[in-house]
Short mmCIF file of C-alpha atoms and ligand atoms in Angstrom, two decimals:
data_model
loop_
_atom_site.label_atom_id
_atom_site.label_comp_id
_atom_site.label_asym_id
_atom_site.label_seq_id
_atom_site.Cartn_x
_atom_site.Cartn_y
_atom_site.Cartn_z
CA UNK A 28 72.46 -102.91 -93.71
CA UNK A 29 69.86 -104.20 -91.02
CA UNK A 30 66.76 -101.63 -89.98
CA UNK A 31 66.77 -100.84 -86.17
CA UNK A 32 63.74 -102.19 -84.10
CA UNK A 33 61.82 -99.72 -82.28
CA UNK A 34 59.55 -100.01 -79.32
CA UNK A 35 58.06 -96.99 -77.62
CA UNK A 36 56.37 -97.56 -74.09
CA UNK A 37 53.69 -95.41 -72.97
CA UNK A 38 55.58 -91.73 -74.08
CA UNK A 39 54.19 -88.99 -73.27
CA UNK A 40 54.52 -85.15 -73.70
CA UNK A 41 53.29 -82.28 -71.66
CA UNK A 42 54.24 -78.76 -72.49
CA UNK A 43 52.78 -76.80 -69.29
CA UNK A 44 48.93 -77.79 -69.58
CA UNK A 45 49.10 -79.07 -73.05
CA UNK A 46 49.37 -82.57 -73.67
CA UNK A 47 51.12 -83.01 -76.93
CA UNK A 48 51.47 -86.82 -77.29
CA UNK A 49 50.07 -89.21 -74.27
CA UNK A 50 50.69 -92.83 -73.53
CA UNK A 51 51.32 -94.11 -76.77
CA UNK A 52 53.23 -97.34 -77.08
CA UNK A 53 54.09 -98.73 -80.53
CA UNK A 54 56.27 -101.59 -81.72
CA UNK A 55 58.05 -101.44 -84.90
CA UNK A 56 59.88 -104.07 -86.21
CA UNK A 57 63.13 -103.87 -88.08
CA UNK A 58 62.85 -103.38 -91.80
CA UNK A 59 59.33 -101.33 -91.99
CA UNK A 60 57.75 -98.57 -93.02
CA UNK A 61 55.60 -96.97 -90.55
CA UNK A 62 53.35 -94.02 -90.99
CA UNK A 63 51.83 -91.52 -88.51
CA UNK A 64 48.92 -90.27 -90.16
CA UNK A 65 46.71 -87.99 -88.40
CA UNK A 66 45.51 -84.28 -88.52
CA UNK A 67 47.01 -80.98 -87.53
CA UNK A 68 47.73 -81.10 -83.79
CA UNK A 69 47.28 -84.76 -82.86
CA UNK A 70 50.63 -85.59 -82.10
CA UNK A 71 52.56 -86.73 -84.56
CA UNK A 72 55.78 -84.69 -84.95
CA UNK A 73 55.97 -84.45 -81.64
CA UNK A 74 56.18 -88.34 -81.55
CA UNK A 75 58.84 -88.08 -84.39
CA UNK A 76 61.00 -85.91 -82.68
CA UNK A 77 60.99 -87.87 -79.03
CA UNK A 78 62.22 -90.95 -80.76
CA UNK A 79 64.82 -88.43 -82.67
CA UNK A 80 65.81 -87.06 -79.45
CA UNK A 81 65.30 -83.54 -80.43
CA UNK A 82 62.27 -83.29 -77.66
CA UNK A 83 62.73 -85.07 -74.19
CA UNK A 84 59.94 -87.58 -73.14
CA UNK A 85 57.83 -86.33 -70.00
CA UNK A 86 57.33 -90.30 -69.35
CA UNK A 87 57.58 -93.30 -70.89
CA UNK A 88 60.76 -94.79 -72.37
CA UNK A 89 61.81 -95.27 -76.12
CA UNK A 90 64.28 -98.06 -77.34
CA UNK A 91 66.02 -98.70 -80.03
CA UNK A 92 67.24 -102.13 -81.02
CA UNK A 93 66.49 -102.96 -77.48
CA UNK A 94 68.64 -100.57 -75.97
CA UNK A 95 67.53 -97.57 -74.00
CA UNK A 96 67.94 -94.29 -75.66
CA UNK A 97 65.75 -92.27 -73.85
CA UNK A 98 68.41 -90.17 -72.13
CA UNK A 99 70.98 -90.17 -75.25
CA UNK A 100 71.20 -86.61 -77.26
CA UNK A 101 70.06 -86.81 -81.08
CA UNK A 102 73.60 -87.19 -82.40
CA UNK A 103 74.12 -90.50 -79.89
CA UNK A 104 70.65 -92.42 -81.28
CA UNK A 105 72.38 -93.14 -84.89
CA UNK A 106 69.58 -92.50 -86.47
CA UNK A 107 68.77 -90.80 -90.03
CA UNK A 108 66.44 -87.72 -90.27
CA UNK A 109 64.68 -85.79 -93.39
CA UNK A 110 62.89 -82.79 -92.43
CA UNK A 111 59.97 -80.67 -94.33
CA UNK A 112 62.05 -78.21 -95.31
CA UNK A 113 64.95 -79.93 -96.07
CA UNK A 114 67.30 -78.33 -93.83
CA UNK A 115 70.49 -78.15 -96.58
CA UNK A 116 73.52 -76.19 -96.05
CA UNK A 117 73.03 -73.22 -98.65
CA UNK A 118 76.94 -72.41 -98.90
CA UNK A 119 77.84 -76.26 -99.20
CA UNK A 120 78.05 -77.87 -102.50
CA UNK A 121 75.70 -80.99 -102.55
CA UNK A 122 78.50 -83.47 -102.29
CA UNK A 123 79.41 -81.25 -98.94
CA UNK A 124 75.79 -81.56 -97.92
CA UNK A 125 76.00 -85.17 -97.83
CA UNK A 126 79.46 -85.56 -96.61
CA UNK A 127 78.84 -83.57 -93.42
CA UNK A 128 77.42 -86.88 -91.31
CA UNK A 129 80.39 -88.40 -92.68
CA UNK A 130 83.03 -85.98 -91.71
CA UNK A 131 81.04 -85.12 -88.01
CA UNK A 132 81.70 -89.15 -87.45
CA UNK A 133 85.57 -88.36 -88.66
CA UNK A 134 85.39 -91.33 -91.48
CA UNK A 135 88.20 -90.79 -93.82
CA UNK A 136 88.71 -88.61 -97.18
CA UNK A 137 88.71 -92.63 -98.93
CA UNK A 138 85.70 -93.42 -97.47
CA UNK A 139 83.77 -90.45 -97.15
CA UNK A 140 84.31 -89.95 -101.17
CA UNK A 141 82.88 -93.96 -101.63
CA UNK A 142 80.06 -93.19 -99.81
CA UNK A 143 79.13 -90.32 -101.37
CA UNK A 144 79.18 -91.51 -104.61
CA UNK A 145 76.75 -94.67 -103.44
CA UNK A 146 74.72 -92.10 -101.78
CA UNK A 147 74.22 -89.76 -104.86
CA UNK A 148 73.85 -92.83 -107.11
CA UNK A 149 71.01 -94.05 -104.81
CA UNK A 150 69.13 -90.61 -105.09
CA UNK A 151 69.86 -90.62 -108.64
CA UNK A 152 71.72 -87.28 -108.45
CA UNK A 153 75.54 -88.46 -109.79
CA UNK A 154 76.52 -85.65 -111.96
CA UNK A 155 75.22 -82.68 -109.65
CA UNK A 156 77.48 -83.18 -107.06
CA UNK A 157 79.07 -79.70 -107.09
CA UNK A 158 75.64 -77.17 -107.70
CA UNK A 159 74.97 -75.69 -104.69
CA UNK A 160 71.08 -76.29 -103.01
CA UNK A 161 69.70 -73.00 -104.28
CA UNK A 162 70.34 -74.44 -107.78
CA UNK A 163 68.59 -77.24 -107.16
CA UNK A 164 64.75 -78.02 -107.83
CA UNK A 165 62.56 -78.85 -104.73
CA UNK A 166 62.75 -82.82 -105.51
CA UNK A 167 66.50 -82.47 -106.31
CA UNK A 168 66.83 -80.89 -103.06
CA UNK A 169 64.71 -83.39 -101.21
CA UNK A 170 66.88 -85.93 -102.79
CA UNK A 171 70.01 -84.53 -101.29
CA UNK A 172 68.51 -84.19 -97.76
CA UNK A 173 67.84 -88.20 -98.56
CA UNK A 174 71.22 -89.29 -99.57
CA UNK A 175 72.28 -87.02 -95.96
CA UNK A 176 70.03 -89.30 -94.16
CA UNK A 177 71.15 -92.29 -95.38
CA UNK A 178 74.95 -92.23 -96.43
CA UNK A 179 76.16 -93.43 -92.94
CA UNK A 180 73.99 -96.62 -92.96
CA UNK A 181 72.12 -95.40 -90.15
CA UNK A 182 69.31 -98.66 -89.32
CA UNK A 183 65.99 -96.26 -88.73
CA UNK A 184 65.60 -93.16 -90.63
CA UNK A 185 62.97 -90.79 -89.28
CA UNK A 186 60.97 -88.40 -92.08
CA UNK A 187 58.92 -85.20 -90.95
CA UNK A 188 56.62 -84.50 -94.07
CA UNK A 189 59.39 -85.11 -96.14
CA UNK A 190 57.22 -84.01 -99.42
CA UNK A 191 55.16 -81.76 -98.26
CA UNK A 192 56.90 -78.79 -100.45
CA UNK A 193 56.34 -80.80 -103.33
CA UNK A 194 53.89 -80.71 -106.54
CA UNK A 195 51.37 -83.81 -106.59
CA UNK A 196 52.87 -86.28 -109.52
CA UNK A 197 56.25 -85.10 -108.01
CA UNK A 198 55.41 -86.56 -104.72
CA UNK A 199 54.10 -89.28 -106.06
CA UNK A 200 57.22 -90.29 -107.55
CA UNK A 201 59.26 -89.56 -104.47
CA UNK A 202 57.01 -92.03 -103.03
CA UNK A 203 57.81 -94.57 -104.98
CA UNK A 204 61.72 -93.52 -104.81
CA UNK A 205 61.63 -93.69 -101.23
CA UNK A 206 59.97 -96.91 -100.60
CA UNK A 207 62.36 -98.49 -103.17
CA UNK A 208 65.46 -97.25 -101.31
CA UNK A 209 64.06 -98.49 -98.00
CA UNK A 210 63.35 -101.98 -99.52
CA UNK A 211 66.78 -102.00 -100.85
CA UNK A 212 68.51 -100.99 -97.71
CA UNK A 213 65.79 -102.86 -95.76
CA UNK A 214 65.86 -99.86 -93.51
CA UNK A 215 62.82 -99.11 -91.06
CA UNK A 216 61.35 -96.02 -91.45
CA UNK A 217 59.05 -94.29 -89.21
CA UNK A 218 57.45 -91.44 -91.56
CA UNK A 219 55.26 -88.56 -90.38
CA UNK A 220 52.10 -87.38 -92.98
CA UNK A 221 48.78 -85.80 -92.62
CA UNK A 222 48.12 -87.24 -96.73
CA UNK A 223 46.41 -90.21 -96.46
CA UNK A 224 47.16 -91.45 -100.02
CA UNK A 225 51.08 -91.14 -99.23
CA UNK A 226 50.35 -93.35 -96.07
CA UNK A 227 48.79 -96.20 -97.59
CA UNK A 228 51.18 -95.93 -100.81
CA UNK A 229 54.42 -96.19 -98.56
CA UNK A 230 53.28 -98.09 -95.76
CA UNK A 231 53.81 -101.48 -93.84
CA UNK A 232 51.36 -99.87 -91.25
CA UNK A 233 49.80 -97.11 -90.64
CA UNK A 234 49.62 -95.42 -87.56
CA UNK A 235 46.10 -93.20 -87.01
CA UNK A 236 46.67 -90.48 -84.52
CA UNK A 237 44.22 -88.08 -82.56
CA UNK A 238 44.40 -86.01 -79.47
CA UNK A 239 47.78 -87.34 -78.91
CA UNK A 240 47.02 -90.73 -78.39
CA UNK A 241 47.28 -93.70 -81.12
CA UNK A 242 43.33 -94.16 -82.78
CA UNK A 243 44.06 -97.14 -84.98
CA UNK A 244 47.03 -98.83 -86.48
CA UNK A 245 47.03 -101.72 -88.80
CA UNK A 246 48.18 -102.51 -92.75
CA UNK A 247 46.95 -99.93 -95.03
CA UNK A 248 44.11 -101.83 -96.31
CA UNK A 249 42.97 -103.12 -93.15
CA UNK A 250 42.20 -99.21 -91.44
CA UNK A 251 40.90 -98.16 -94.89
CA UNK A 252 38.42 -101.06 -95.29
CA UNK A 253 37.71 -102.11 -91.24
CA UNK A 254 38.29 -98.53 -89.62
CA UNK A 255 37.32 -99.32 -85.78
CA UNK A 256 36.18 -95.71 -85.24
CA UNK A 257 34.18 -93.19 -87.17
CA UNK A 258 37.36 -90.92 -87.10
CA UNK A 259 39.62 -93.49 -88.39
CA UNK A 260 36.95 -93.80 -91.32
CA UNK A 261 36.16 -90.46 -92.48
CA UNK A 262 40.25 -89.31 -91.84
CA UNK A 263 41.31 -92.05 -94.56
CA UNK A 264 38.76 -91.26 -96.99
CA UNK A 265 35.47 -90.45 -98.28
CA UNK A 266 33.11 -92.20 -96.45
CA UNK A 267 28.52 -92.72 -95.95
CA UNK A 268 27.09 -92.81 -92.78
CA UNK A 269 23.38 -93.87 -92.70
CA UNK A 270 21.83 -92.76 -89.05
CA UNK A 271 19.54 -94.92 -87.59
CA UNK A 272 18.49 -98.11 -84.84
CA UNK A 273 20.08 -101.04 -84.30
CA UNK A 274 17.52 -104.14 -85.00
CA UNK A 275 17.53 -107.88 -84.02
CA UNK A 276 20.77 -109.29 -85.92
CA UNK A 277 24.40 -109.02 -85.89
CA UNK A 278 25.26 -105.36 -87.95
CA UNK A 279 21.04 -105.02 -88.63
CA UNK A 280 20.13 -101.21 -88.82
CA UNK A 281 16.63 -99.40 -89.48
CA UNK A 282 17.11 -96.28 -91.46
CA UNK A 283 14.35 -93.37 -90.01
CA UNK A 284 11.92 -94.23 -92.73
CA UNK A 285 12.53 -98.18 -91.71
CA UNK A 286 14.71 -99.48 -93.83
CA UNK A 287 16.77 -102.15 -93.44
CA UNK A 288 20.83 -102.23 -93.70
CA UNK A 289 22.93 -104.84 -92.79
CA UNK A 290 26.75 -104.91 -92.04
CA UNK A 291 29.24 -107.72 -91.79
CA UNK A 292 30.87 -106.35 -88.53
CA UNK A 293 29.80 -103.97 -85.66
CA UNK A 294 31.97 -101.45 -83.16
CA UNK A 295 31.20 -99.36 -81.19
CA UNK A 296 31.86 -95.60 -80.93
CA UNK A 297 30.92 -92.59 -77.90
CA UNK A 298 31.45 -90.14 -80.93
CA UNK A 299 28.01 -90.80 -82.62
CA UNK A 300 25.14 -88.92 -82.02
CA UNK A 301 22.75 -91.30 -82.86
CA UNK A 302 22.01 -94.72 -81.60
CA UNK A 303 23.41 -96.67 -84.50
CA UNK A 304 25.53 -95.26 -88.20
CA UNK A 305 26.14 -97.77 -91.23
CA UNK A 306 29.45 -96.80 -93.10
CA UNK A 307 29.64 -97.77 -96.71
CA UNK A 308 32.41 -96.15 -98.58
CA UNK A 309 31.41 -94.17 -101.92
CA UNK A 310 33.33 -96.61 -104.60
CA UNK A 311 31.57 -99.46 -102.88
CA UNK A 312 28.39 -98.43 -103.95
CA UNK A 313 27.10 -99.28 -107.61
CA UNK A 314 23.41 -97.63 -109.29
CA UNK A 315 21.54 -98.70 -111.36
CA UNK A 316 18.14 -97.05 -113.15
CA UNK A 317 15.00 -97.84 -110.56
CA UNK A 318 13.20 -100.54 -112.58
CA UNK A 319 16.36 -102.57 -114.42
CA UNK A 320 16.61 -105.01 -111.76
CA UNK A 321 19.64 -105.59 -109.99
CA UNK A 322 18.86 -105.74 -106.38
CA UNK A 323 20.22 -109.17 -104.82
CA UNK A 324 20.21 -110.60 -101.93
CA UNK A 325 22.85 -109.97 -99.29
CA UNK A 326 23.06 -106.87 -100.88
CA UNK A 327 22.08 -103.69 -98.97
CA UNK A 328 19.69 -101.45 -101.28
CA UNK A 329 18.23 -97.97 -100.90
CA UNK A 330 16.17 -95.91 -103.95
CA UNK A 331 16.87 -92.37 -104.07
CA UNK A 332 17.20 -89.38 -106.63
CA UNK A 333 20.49 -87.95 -108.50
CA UNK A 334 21.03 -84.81 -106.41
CA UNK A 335 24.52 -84.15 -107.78
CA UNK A 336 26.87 -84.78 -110.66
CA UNK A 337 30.62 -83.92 -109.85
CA UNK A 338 33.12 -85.00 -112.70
CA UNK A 339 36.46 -85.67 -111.05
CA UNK A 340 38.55 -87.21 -114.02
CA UNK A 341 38.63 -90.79 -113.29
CA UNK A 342 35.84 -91.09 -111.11
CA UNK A 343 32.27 -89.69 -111.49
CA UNK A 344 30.83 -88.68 -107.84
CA UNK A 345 27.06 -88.96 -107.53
CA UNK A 346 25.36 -87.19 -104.32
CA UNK A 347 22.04 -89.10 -104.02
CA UNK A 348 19.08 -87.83 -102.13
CA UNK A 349 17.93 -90.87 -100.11
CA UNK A 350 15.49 -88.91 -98.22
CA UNK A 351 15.36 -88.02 -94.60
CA UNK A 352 17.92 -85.11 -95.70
CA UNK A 353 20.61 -87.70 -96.02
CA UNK A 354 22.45 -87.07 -99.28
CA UNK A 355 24.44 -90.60 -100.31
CA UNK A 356 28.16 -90.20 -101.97
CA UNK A 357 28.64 -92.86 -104.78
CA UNK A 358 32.14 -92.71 -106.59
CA UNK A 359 31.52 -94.62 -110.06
CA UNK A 360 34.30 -95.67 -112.51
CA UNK A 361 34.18 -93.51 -115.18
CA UNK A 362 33.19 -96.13 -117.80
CA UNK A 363 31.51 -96.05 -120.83
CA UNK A 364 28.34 -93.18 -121.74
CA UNK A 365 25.53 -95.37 -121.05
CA UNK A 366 26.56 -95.99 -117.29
CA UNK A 367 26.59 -91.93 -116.42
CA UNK A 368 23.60 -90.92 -114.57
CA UNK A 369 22.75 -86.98 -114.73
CA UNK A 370 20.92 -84.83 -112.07
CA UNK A 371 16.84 -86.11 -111.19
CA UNK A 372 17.44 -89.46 -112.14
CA UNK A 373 15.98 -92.45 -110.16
CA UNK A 374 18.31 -94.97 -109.42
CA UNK A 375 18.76 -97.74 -106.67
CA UNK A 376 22.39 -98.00 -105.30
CA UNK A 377 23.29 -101.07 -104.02
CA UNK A 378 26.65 -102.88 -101.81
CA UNK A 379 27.50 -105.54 -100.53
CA UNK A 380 27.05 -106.37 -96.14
CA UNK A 381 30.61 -107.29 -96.60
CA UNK A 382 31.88 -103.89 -97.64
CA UNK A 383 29.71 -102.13 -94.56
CA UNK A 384 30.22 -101.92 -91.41
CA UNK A 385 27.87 -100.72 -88.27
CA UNK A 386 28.79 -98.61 -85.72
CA UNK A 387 26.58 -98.50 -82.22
CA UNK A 388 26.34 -95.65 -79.39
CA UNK A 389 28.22 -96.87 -76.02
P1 ADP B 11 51.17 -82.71 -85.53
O1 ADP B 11 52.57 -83.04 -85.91
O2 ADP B 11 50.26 -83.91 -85.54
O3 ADP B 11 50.58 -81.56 -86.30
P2 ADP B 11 52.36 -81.74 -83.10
O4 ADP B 11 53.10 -82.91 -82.55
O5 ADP B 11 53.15 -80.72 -83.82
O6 ADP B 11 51.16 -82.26 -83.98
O7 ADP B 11 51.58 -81.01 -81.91
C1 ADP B 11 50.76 -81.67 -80.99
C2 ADP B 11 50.22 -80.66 -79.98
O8 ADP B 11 51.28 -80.17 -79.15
C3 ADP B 11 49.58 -79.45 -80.58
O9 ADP B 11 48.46 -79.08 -79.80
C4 ADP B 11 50.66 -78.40 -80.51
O10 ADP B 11 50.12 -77.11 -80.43
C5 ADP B 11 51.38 -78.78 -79.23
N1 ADP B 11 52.80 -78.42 -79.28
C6 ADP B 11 53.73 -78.91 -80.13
N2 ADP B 11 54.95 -78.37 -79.89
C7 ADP B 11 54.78 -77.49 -78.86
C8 ADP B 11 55.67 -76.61 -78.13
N3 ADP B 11 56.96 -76.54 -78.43
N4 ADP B 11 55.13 -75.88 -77.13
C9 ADP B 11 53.83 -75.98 -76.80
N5 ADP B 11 52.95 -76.79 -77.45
C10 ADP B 11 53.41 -77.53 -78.45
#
C-alpha cells in the first residue's frame, strides 16, 4: 500500500459572510502524517472535510495523487475517514461495521472475510468481531471506526479529532497505535486536533491554523522551538514574553528597568503591543539561589523573587516576580530536595540566547 499525495491550492470557504477557511495551499507528500492544529473556529475541519468532499470548495482546487478531485463526491475520492464520534452502525456487529466499505465497493464474500480479519488484527480487536458497538468501550469503538477506515487500502486517510472522546493515557496509547499503523501501511494521514501534545507526538508536520488561513507549518520541533509568530508560540505551549526595546545588535532587547536580553533570531509580529517581546519557554529557564554563582556568558540572566510554587507531578512551575509586574514562568525538573525553591526566595534564572528568540513591532 502506497499513501496518496495531496496538494491543496489556495481553497477557500465562504458560508454567506463568514469565511471559514481562506487561501490556504498545502503540499503533503505521500506517506505522512500531517496535523492541523489550531483553536476552536480557525478552520480546520472545515479544511478536513473539503479535501473529504463532504463540503464543496468556494475556490481553489484540491488534488489527490495529482489528479483533480475537486468536483468528485466523497465516495469517488477513495479516501479513508475517522470521525469524533465514531460514526458506527449500532445494529451491525463489528465485523459488519468494517465490512460495509467492502461490500458498498461489491468485493466478494472471500475477500471481504480476508480483509476483515487483517483489519481487526491490525486494530488488535480479533476475537470481538461479533459484539455489537454499544458493547464496546470508547477505544474499542474507536478501533473499529479505524479498521473501517482502513480495510479497503484506501492511500490517505483523513481523521476529525479522532480521540477526542477519550481518557488521557487512553489517548495516548491510541497515539501511538495510530502512528504505528500508518508507518506500517505507509499511509498519509492528514489529522485534525486542537491538543498540541497529540500533534507533535503523531506528526511529520504540523500545520498551525488561525482565522482560516495557515499561521505556521513545519516538523514538530521546529514550530515548538522557532515559532515565527507570537500565536504560533503561546498555542503550542507555555511560553515568557519579556516587553521591552530593541537595542543595537541582532535579537538585543532592553527590559523597562534596562536590562539587557539577547536572542539568537528575530521576527517580526503586528500582534505585539509593544515595540519589542523576548520569548523564552519555561523549561528553558534554570535558577539558581542569588549569590551561588552561575551566571555565564552568552547566557541571558534576570534576578527576581519566588512569587509562586505550583507542584505539577513531574515538573515544579515557579512564577517569578522579575519586577515591572512581569511575573516569569520557570518549569524545573522535579529533581532532588535541595534544587526546590519555595515562595520569597531570591534566585537568578538564567537561558541560553540560543533557546530565545525576539520578536519586533512592524
Ligand atoms: P475548527 O475545526 O478549527 O474548530 P471549523 O472549520 O469548524 O473550525 O469552522 C471555521 C469557521 O467556519 C467557524 O467560524 C465556524 O463557525 C464556521 N463554520 C463552519 N461550518 C459552518 C457552517 N456549516 N455554516 C456556517 N459557518 C460555519
Amino acid at each position: 500500500m502506497r499513501g496518496g499525495s495531496i496538494r491543496l491550492e489556495g481553497i477557500r470557504k465562504d458560508y454567506g459572510n463568514t469565511t471559514a477557511v481562506s487561501d490556504v495551499t498545502l503540499d503533503i507528500p505521500s506517506g505522512q502524517f500531517v496535523s492541523l492544529l489550531g483553536p476552536s473556529g480557525s478552520g480546520k475541519t472545515t479544511t478536513l472535510m473539503m479535501i473529504a468532499g463532504f463540503v464543496p470548495v468556494t475556490k481553489g482546487a484540491i488534488l489527490i495523487d495529482e489528479a483533480n478531485v475537486s468536483g468528485l463526491p466523497p465516495q469517488r475520492r477513495n479516501l479513508g475517514v475517522v470521525f469524533q464520534n465514531y460514526a458506527l452502525f449500532p445494529h451491525l456487529s463489528v465485523a459488519e461495521n468494517i465490512a460495509f466499505p467492502l461490500r458498498v465497493r461489491k468485493h466478494s464474500a472471500a475477500e471481504i472475510d480476508e480483509r476483515v480479519k487483517w483489519a481487526l488484527d491490525m486494530v488488535r480487536l480479533s476475537g470481538l468481531e461479533k459484539r455489537l458497538p454499544g458493547a464496546l468501550s470508547g477505544g474499542q469503538q474507536q478501533r473499529v471506526a479505524l479498521a473501517r477506515a482502513i480495510v479497503y487500502h484506501p492511500p490517505v486517510v483523513l481523521m476529525d479529532e479522532p480521540l477526542g472522546a477519550l481518557d488521557k493515557n487512553l489517548r495516548y496509547q491510541m497515539q501511538v497505535e495510530i502512528k504505528e499503523i500508518q508507518q506500517r501501511l505507509g499511509m498519509t494521514v492528514v489529522y485534525v486536533t486542537h491538543d498540541q501534545e497529540e500533534a507533535m507526538n503523531m506528526s511529520d508536520v504540523i500545520v498551525i491554523m488561525n482565522h482560516g488561513r495557515i499561521e505556521q507549518l513545519g516538523e514538530p520541533r521546529r514550530v515548538y522551538e522557532e515559532p515565527s509568530s507570537i500565536f504560533t508560540g503561546n498555542f503550542l505551549g507555555e511560553a515568557n514574553l519579556i516587553r521591552g526595546k530593541p537595542v543595537e545588535g541582532e535579537g538585543v532587547m532592553s527590559t523597562a528597568d534596562g536590562r539587557r536580553l539577547s536572542a539568537a533570531r528575530t521576527f517580526s509580529d503586528a500582534t505585539l503591543s509593544e515595540a519589542a517581546g523576548h520569548f523564552v519557554r519555561p523549561e528553558k529557564i534554570s535558577l539558581s539561589r542569588q549569590g551561588a554563582g552561575g551566571e555565564e556568558s552568552g547566557t541571558n540572566a534576570l534576578h527576581g523573587s519566588v512569587s509562586r510554587v505550583s507542584f505539577l507531578g513531574n515538573v515544579i512551575r515557579y512564577g517569578i516576580d522579575i519586577g515591572e509586574d512581569t511575573l516569569l514562568t520557570a518549569d524545573c525538573h522535579n529533581g532532588t530536595q535541595e534544587d526546590v525553591f519555595s515562595e520569597g526566595d531570591a534566585v537568578v534564572a538564567t537561558w541560553r540566547s540560543a533557546d530565545s528568540l525576539m520578536f519586533r513591532h512592524v
